[in-house]
Coordinates of C-alpha atoms in Angstrom, one line a residue:
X27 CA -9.5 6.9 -17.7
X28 CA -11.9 9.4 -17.0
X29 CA -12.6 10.7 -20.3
X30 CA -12.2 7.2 -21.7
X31 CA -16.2 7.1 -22.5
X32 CA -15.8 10.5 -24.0
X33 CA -13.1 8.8 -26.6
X34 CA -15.6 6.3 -27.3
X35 CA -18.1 8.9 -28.5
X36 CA -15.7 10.4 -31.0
X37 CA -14.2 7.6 -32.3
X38 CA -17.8 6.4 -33.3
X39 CA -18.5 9.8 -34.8
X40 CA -15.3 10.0 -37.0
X41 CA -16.5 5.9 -37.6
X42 CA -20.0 7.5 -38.9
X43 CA -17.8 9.9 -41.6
X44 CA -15.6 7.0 -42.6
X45 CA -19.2 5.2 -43.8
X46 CA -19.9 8.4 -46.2
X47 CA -17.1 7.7 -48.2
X48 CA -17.9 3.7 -48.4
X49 CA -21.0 4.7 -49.9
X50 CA -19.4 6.7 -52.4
X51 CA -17.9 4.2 -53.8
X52 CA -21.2 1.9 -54.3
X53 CA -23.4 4.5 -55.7
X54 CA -23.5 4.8 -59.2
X55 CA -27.1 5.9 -60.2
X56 CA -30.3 7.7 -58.6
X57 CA -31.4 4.1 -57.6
X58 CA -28.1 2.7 -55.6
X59 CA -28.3 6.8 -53.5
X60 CA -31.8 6.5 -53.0
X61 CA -32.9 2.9 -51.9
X62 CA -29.2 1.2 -51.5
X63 CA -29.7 -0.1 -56.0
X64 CA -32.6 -2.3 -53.9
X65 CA -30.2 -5.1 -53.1
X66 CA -30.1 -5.6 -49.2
X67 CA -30.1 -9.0 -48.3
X68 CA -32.0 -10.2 -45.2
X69 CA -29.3 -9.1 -42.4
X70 CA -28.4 -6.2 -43.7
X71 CA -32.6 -5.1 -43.9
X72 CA -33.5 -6.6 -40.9
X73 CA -30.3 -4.1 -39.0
X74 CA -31.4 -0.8 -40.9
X75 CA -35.5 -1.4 -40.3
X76 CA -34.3 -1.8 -36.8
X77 CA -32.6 0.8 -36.2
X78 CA -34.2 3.6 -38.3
X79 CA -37.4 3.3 -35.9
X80 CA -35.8 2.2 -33.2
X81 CA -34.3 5.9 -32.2
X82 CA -34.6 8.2 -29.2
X83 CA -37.8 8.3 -27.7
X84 CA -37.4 4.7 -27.9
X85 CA -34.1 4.1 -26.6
X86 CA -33.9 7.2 -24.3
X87 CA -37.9 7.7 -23.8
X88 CA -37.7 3.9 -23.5
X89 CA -35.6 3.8 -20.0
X90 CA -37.1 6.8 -19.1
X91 CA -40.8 5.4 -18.9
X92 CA -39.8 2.5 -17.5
X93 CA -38.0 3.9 -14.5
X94 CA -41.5 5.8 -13.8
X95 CA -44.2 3.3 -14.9
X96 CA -42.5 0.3 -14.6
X97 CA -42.9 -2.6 -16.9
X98 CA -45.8 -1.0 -18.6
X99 CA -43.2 1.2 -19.7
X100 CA -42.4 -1.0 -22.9
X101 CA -45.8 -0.6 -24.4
X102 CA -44.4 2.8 -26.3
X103 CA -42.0 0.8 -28.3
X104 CA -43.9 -2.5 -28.2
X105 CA -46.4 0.0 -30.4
X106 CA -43.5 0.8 -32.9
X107 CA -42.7 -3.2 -33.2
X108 CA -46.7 -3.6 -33.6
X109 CA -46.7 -1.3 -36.4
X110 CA -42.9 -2.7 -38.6
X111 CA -44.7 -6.3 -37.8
X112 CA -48.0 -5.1 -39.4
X113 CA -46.0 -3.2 -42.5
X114 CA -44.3 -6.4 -42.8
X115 CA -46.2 -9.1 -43.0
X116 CA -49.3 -7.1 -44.8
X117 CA -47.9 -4.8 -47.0
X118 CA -44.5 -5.0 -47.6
X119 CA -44.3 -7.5 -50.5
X120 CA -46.3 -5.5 -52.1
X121 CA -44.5 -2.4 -52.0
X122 CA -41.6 -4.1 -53.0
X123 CA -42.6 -5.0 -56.1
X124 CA -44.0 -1.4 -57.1
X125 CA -40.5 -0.9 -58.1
X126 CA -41.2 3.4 -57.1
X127 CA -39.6 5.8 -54.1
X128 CA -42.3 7.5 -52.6
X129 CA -45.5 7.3 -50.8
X130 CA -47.0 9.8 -52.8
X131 CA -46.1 7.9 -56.3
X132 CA -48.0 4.6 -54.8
X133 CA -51.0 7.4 -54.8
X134 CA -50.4 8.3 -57.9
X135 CA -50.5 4.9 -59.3
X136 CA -53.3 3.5 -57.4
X137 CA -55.7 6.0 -58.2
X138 CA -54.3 7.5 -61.3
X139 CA -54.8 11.5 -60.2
X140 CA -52.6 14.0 -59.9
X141 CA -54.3 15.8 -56.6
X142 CA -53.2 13.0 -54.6
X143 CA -49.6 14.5 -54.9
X144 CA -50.5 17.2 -52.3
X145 CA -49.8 14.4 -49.6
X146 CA -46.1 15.3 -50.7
X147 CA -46.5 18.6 -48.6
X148 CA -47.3 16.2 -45.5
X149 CA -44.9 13.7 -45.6
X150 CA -42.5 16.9 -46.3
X151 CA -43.2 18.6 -43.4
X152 CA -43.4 15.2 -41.0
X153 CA -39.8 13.8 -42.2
X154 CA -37.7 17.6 -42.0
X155 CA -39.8 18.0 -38.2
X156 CA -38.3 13.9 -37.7
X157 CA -34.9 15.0 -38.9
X158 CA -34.7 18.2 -36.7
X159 CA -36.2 16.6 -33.3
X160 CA -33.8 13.5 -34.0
X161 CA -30.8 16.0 -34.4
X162 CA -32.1 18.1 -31.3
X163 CA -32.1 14.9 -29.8
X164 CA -28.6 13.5 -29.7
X165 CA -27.1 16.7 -28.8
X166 CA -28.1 16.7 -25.5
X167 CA -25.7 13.8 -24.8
X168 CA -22.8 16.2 -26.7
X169 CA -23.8 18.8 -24.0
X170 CA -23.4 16.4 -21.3
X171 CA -20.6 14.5 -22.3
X172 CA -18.3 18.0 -23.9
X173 CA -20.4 20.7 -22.3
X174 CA -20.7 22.7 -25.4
X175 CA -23.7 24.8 -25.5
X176 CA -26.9 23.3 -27.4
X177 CA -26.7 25.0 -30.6
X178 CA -23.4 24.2 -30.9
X179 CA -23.8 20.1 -30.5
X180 CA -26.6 20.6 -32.7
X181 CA -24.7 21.7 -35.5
X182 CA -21.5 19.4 -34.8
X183 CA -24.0 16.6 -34.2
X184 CA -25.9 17.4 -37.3
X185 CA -23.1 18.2 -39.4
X186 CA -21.9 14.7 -38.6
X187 CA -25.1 13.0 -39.8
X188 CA -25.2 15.1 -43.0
X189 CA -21.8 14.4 -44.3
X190 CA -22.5 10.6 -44.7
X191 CA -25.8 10.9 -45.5
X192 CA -25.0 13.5 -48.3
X193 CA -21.8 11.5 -50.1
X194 CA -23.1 8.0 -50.2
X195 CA -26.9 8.7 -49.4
X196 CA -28.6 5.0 -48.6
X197 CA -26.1 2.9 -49.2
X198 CA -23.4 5.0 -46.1
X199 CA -26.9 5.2 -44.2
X200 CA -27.4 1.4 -44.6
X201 CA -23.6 0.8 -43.5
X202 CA -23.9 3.4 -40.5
X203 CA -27.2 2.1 -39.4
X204 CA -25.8 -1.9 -39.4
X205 CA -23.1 -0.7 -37.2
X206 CA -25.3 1.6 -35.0
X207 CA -27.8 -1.9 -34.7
X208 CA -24.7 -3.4 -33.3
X209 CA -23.7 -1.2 -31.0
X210 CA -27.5 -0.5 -29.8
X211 CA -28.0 -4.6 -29.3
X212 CA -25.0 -5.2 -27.0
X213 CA -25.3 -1.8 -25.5
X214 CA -28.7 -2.6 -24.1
X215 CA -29.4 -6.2 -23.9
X216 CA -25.6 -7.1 -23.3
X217 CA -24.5 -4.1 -21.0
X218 CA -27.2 -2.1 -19.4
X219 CA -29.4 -4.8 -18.6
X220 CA -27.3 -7.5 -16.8
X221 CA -25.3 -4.6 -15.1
X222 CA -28.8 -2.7 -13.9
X223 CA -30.1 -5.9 -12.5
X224 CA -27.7 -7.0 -11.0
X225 CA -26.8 -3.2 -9.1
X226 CA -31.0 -3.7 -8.2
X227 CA -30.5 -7.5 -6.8
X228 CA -31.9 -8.9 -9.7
X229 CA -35.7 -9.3 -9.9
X230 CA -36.7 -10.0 -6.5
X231 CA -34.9 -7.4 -5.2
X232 CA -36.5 -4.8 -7.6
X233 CA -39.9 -6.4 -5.9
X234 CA -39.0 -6.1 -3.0
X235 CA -38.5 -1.8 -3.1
X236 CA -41.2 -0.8 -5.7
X237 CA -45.0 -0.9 -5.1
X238 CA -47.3 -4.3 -7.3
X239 CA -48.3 -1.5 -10.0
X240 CA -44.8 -1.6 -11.5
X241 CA -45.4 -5.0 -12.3
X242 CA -48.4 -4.3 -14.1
X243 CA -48.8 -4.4 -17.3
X244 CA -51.1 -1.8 -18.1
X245 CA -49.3 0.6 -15.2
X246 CA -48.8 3.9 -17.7
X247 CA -52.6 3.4 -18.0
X248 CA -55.1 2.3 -21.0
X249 CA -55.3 5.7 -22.7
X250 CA -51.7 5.8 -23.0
X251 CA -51.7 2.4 -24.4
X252 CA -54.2 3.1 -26.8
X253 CA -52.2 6.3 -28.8
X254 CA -49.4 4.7 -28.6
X255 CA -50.8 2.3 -31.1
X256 CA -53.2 4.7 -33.1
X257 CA -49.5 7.1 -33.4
X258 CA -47.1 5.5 -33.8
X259 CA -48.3 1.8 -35.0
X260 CA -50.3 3.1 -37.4
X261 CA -48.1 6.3 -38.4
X262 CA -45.2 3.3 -39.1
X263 CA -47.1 1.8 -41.8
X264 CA -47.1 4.3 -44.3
X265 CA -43.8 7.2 -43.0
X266 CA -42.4 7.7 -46.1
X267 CA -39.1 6.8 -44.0
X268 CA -40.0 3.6 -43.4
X269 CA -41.4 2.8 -46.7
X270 CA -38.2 3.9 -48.0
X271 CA -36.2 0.9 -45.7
X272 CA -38.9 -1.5 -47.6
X273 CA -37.6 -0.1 -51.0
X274 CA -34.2 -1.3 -50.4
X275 CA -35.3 -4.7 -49.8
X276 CA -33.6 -7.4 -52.4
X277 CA -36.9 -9.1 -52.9
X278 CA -40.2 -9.4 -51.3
X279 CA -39.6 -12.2 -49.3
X280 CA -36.8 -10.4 -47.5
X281 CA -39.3 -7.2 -47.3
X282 CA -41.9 -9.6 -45.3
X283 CA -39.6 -11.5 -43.3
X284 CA -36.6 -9.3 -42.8
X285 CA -39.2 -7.0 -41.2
X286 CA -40.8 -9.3 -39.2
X287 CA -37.7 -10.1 -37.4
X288 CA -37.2 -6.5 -37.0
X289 CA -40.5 -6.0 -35.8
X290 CA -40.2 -9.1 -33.1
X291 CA -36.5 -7.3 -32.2
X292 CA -38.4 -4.1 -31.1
X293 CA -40.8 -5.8 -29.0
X294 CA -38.1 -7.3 -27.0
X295 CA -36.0 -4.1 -27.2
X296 CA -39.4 -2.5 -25.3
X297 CA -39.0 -5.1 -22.4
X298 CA -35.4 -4.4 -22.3
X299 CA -35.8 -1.0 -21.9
X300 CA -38.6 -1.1 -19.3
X301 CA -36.9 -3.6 -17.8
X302 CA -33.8 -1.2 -17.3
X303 CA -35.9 1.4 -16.2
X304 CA -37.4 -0.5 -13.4
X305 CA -34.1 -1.5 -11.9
X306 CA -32.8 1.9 -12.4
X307 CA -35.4 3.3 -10.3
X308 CA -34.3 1.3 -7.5
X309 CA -30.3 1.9 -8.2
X310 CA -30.5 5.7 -8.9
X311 CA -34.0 6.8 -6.6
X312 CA -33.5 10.5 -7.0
X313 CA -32.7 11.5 -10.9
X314 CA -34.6 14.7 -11.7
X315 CA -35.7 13.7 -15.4
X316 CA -37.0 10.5 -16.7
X317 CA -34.9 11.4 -19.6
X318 CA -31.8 11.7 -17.6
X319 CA -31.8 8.1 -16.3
X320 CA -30.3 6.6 -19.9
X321 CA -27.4 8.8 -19.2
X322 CA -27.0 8.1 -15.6
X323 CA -27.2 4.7 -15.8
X324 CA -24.3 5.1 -18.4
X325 CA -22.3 7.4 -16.4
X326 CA -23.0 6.0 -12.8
X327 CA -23.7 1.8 -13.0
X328 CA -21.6 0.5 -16.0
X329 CA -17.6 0.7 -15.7
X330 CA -15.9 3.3 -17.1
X331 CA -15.1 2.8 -21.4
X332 CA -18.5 0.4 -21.1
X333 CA -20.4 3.5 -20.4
X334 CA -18.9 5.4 -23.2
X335 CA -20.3 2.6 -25.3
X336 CA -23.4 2.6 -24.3
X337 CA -23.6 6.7 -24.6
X338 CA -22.6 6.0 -28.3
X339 CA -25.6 3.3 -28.2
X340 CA -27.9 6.3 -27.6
X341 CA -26.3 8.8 -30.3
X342 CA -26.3 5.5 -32.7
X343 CA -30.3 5.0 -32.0
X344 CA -30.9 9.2 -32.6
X345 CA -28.7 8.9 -35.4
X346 CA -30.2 6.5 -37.4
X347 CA -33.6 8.2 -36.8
X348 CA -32.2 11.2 -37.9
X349 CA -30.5 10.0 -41.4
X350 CA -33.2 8.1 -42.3
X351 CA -35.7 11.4 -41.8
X352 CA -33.1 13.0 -43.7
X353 CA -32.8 11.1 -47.3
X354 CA -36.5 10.7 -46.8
X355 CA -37.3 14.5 -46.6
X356 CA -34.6 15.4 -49.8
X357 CA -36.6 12.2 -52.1
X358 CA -39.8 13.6 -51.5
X359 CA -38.9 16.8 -52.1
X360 CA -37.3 16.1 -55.1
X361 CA -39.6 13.6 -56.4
X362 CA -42.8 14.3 -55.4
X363 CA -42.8 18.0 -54.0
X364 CA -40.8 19.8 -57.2
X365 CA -43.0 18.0 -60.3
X366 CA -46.5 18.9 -57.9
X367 CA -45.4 22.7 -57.7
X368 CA -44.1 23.2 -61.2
X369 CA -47.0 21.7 -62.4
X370 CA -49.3 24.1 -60.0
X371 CA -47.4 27.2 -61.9
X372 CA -47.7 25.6 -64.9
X373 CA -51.8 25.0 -64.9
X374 CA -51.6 28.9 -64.5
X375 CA -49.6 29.3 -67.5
X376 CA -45.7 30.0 -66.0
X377 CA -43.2 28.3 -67.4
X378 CA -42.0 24.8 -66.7
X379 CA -38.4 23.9 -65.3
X380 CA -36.1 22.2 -66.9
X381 CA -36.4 18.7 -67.1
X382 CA -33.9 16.6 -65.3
X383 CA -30.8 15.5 -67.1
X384 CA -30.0 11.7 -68.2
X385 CA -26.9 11.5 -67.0
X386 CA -26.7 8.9 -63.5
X387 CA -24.0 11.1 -62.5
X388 CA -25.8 14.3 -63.1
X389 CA -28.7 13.4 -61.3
X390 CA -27.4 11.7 -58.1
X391 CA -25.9 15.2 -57.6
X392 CA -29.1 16.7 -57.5
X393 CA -30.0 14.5 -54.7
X394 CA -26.7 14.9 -53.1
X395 CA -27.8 18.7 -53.0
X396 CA -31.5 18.0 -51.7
X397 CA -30.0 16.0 -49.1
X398 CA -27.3 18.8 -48.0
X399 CA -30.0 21.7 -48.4
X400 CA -32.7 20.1 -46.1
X401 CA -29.8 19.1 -43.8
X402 CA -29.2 22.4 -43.2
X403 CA -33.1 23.5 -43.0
X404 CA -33.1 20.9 -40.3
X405 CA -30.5 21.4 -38.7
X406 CA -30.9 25.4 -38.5
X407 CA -34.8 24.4 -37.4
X408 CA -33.3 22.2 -34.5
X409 CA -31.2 25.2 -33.5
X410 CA -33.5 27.8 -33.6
X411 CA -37.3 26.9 -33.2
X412 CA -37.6 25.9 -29.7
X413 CA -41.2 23.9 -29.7
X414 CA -39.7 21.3 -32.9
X415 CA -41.6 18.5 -30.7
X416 CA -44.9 20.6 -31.5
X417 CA -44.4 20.9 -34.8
X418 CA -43.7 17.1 -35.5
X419 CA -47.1 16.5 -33.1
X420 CA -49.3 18.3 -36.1
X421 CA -46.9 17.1 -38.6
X422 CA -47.5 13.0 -37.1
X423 CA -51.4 14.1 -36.4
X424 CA -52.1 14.9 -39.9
X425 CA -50.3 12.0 -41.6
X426 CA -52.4 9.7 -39.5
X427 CA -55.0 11.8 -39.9
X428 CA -55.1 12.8 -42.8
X429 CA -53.6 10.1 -45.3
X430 CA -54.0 6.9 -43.3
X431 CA -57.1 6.1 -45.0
X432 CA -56.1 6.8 -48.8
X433 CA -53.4 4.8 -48.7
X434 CA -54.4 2.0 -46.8
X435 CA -57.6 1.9 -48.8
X436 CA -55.6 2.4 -52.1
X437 CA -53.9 -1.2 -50.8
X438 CA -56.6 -2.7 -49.7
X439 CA -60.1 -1.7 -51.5
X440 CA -60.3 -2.1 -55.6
X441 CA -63.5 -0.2 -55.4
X442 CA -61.6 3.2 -54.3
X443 CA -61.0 6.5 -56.1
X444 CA -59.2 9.1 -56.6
X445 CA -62.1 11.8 -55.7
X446 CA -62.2 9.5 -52.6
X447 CA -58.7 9.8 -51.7
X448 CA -58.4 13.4 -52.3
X449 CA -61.7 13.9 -50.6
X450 CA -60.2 11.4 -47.9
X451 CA -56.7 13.6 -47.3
X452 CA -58.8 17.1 -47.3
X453 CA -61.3 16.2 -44.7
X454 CA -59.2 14.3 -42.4
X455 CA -57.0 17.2 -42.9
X456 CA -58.8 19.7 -42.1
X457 CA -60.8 18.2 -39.0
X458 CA -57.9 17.1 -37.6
X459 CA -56.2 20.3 -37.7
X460 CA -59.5 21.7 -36.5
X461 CA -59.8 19.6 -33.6
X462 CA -56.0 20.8 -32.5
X463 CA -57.1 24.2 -32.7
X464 CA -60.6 23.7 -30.8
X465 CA -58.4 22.0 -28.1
X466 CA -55.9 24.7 -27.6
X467 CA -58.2 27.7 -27.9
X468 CA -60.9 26.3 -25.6
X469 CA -57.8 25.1 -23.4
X470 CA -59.7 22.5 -21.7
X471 CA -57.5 20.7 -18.5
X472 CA -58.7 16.7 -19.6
X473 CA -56.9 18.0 -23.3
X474 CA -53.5 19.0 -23.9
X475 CA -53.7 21.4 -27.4
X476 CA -51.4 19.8 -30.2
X477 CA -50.1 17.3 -27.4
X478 CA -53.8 16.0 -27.2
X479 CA -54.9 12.0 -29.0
X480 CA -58.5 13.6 -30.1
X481 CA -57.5 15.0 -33.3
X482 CA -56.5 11.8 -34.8
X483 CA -59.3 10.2 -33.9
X484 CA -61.9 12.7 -35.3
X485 CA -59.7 12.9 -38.5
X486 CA -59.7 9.2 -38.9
X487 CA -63.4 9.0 -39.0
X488 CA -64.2 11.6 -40.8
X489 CA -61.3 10.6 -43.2
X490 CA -62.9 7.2 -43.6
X491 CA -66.3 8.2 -44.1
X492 CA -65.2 10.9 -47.0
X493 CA -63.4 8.3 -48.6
X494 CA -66.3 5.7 -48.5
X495 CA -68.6 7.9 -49.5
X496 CA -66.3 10.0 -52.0
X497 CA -65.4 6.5 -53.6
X498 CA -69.3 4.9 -54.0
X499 CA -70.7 8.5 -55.4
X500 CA -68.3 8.4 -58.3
X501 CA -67.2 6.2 -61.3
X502 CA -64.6 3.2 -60.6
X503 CA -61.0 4.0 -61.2
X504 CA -60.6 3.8 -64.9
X505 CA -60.0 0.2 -66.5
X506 CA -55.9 1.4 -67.7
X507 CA -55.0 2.7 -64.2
X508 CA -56.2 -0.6 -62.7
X509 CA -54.4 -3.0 -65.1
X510 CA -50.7 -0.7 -64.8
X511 CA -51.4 -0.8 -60.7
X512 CA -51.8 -4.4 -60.4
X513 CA -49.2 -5.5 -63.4
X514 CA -46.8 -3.1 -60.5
X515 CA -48.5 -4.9 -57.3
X516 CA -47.4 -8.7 -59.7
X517 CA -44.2 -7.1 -59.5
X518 CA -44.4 -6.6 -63.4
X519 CA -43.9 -2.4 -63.5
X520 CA -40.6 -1.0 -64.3
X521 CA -38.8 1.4 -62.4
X522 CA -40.4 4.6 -61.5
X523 CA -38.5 7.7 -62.4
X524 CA -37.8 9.8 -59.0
X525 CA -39.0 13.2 -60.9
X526 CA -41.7 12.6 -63.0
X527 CA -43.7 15.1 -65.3
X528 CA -45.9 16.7 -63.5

């Protein structure tokens, strides 16, 4: 009975490898491996949009901050709920009709300029350093639960992920992530929470052993609070992982609504998790790591086999995470990363590559072997680099930072440009990644290097004033680009190709 939970674990994993060969079987063309042929009704969207931002840091990191702040512990995920509601309800329709796979192809459209395809190198770099802290991630739980050493969970962990995510691409991810939704909903609300508060004697017995400021609700403190929204709330809205869930959406009623609901099932998911924390902290007073108590609580409250499923509950929430990182990395890469390079080389006169083949067949393959190759980049960069968590920091900084403004302006404001978006992405660039370096070579105690909130707001503003004032010092986007972008945003455009010419 002992190593019943362990069971558990594997039998979900060789569940997770069963889904690659489902989606085999319903992919056909670029479109159904991509973005699941955009047909996901509204169950099936609302379970995937959950899950793929639900992962660890919310799930794991969730408990975790709730066992040492107390209720104000939720706010973290609360943020990422804030930011799928927002998506939802203001942009979502609208990027369902665009009918195109990437972030940086909505640039491209909007404003009609090919320099607005550098934001490719960004949203590149921020869904691999996703992928390989997700992977990093989940394998600690292998370590517990098999004690294997970390490299070697990463790659069995990893390997997993990247065999169903490279057969059937979106359409296994969208099966997988259903089933991990599942398992996450009746692991935390139905297991961990009634079985935590009743080990703590309920509420009143919680208040009666912790101290009044882990019933408030701005505990973790207001600065906390505050980047929590400006990071993740507003890096939500336009993560190319994220917009890719949105593609898949059916229509644009079920991109709105389907995410609402999603959004509203993170909030409560926060509670629940801060909730769990809290009683935790009275149950288990003495666990080392507020990242240990998920596990604990598993291993050490719930009855044996119940445990195990709530163990696969936290490789389920690390997994999706990591999938959806995954086939976002490989269709940037391949449709927005390729075309802007070749077309770098060929501006200086090399020659071009070879233009992609008609055939459906031919060319999900060549996504099959983006998503296997940067699989393996990030799963090698999840064995080897030891600061990943640093690296996604600068990667999240400079995608708020940095490319907030264009695109959010490119939705919002008729009246911008390209020179204003590029101008926009360079300067918020830049001063962002200036700020990091000020902070860590100054090494100021009140700022923490790449770990500190100041370079996102000083890119932000300087992002927003460059693309004002880059936008009303030069001519309005020409009259064609306009009338193509909002036939698209009427839901009028035809399908994008996934490589275009650059």
């Amino acid at each position: 009975m002992e190593h019943l939970n362990t069971v558990i674990v594997v039998a979900y994993l060789a569940g997770m490898l069963a889904f690659g060969w489902w989606g085999k079987s319903r992919t056909k063309n670029v479109s159904d491996y991509l973005v699941a042929g955009r047909r996901l009704g509204p169950l099936f969207y609302t379970g995937t949009m959950a899950a793929v931002v639900l992962g660890g840091a919310s799930t794991v990191g969730g408990v975790g901050l709730g066992y040492t702040y107390g209720i104000s512990g939720m706010w973290l995920v609360v943020a990422i709920g804030a930011g799928v509601l927002l998506l939802s309800l203001l942009f979502a329709s609208t990027l369902q009709k665009l009918k195109i796979y990437t972030v940086s192809q909505m640039l491209t459209l909007r404003y009609g300029v090919r320099s607005t395809q550098v934001s490719s190198i960004v949203m590149l770099a921020y869904t691999l350093m996703l992928c390989a802290t997700s992977t990093g991630a989940y394998a600690t739980i292998f370590v517990v639960l098999f004690g294997w050493e970390r490299w070697a969970a990463i790659a069995v962990g990893g390997a997993v992920v990247l065999v169903y995510s490279t057969i059937g691409g979106m359409w296994s991810i969208t099966l997988a992530d259903m089933v991990q939704f599942v398992i996450k909903t009746v692991g935390v609300f139905a297991l961990m929470l009634p079985f935590t508060l009743n080990a703590a004697g309920g509420m009143d017995g919680i208040r009666e052993r912790v101290g009044a400021e882990f019933f408030s609700i701005t505990g973790i403190g207001a600065q906390s609070i505050i980047t929590y929204f400006v990071v993740y709330t507003l890096g939500l809205l336009i993560g190319q992982d994220i917009w890719q869930r949105v593609f898949t959406a059916r229509t644009p009623l079920i991109a709105r609504w389907g995410g609402t609901a999603a959004g509203i099932y993170c909030i409560l998911y926060g509670v629940a998790g801060a909730l769990i924390g809290m009683a935790a902290s009275v149950v288990l007073p003495a666990v080392a790591s507020k990242d240990d108590v998920y596990a604990d609580v598993a291993i050490s409250i719930l009855p044996i086999g119940l445990g195990g499923l709530v163990l696969a509950a936290a490789v389920a929430a690390m997994m999706s995470t990591a999938s959806g990182a995954l086939i976002a990395a490989a269709t940037v890469a391949r449709a927005d990363v390729v075309p802007f390079v070749a077309g770098w080389f060929r501006s200086r006169g090399a020659a071009a590559a070879p233009a992609a083949e008609g055939n459906p067949e031919h060319a999900v393959a060549q996504n099959r072997a983006w998503v296997l190759g940067l699989g393996l980049v990030a799963i090698g960069l999840a064995i080897v680099v030891q600061d990943v968590v640093a690296a996604l920091t600068i990667s999240y900084d400079i995608l708020v930072g940095g490319l907030l403004v264009s695109i959010l302006g490119g939705l919002t404001w008729k009246r911008g440009t390209g020179f204003g978006a590029a101008l926009s992405m360079a300067v918020g660039t830049v001063v962002t990644l200036g700020t990091m370096v000020f902070l860590e070579i100054t090494g100021e105690q009140q700022y923490d290097g790449v770990y500190a909130n100041e370079p996102i707001y000083f890119g932000l503003l300087a992002s927003a004033v460059a693309y004002i004032a880059g936008s009303l010092l030069t001519g309005r986007t020409d009259d064609g680009v306009m009338r193509a972008w909002e036939d698209r945003v009427a839901g009028r455009g035809t399908e994008l190709e996934t490589a275009p010419v650059a």
